[in-house]
Tab-separated table of C-alpha atoms in Angstrom:
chain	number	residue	atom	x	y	z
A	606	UNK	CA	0.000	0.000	0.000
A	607	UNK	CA	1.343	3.549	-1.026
A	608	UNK	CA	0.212	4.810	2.441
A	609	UNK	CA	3.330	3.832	5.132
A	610	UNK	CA	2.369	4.622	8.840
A	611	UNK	CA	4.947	5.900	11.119
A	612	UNK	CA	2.944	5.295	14.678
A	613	UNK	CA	6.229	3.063	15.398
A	614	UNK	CA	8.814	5.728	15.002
A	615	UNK	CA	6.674	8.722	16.837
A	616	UNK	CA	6.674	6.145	19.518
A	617	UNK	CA	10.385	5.746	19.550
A	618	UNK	CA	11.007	9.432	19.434
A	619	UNK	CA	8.765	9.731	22.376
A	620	UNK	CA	9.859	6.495	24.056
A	621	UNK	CA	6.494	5.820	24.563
A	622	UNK	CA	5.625	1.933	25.730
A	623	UNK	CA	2.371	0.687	22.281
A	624	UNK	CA	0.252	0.188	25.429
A	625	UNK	CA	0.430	3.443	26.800
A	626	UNK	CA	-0.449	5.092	23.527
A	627	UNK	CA	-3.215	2.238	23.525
A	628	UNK	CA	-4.822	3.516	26.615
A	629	UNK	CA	-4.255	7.190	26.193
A	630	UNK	CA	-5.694	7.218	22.516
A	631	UNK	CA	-8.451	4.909	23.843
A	632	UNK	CA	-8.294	2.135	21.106
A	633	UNK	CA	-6.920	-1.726	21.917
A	634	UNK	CA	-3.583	-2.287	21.972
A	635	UNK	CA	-4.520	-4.947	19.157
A	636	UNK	CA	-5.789	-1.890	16.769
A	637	UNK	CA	-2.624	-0.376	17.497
A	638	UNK	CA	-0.571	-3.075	16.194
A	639	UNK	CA	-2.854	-3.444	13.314
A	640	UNK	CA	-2.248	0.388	12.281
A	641	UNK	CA	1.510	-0.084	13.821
A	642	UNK	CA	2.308	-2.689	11.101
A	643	UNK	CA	0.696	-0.865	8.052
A	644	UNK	CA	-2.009	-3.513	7.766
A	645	UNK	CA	-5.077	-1.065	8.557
A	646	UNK	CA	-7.269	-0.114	5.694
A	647	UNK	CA	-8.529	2.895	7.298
A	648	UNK	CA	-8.307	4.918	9.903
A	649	UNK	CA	-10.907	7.636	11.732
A	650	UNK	CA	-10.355	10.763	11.597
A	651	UNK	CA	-11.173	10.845	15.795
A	652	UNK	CA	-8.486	8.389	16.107
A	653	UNK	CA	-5.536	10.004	14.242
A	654	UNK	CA	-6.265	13.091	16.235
A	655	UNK	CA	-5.968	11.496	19.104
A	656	UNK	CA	-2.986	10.066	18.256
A	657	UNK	CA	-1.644	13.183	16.990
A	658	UNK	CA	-2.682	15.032	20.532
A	659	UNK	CA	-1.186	12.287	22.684
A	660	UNK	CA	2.058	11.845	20.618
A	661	UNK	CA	1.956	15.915	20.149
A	662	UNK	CA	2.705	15.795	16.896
A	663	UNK	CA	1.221	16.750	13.382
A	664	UNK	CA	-0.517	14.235	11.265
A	665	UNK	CA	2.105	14.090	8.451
A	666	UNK	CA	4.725	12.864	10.940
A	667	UNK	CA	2.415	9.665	10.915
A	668	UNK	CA	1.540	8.793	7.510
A	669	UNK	CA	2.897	9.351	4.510
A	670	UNK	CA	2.991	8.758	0.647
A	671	UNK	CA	5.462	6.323	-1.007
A	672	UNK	CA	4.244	5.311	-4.124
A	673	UNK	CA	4.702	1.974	-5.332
């Protein structure tokens, strides 16, 4: 998929445990992963602001474009 997901480095950067962004963002910790590992088709727009709020960050620093 063109669409990469950087949740994983934005959690490094912020040494930040998966499960603590799990419970802070309010979604499983399975979801997570499922995002995490670029296998999520979709994602709500209530949930990547959340993410971006907890991880304080913008939402380009989590996704971007690399075309195939």
């Amino acid at each position: 998929m063109p669409i990469v997901v950087d949740v994983d480095v934005m959690l490094a950067k912020r040494k930040m445990p998966v499960g603590t962004l799990a419970e802070r963002v309010g979604i499983t910790p399975a979801n997570l992963a499922v995002l995490k590992n670029g296998r999520a088709k979709a994602v709500r727009f209530s949930t990547l602001a959340a993410l971006c709020e907890v991880l304080e960050c913008q939402p380009g620093d989590l996704l971007r474009f690399e075309p195939d």
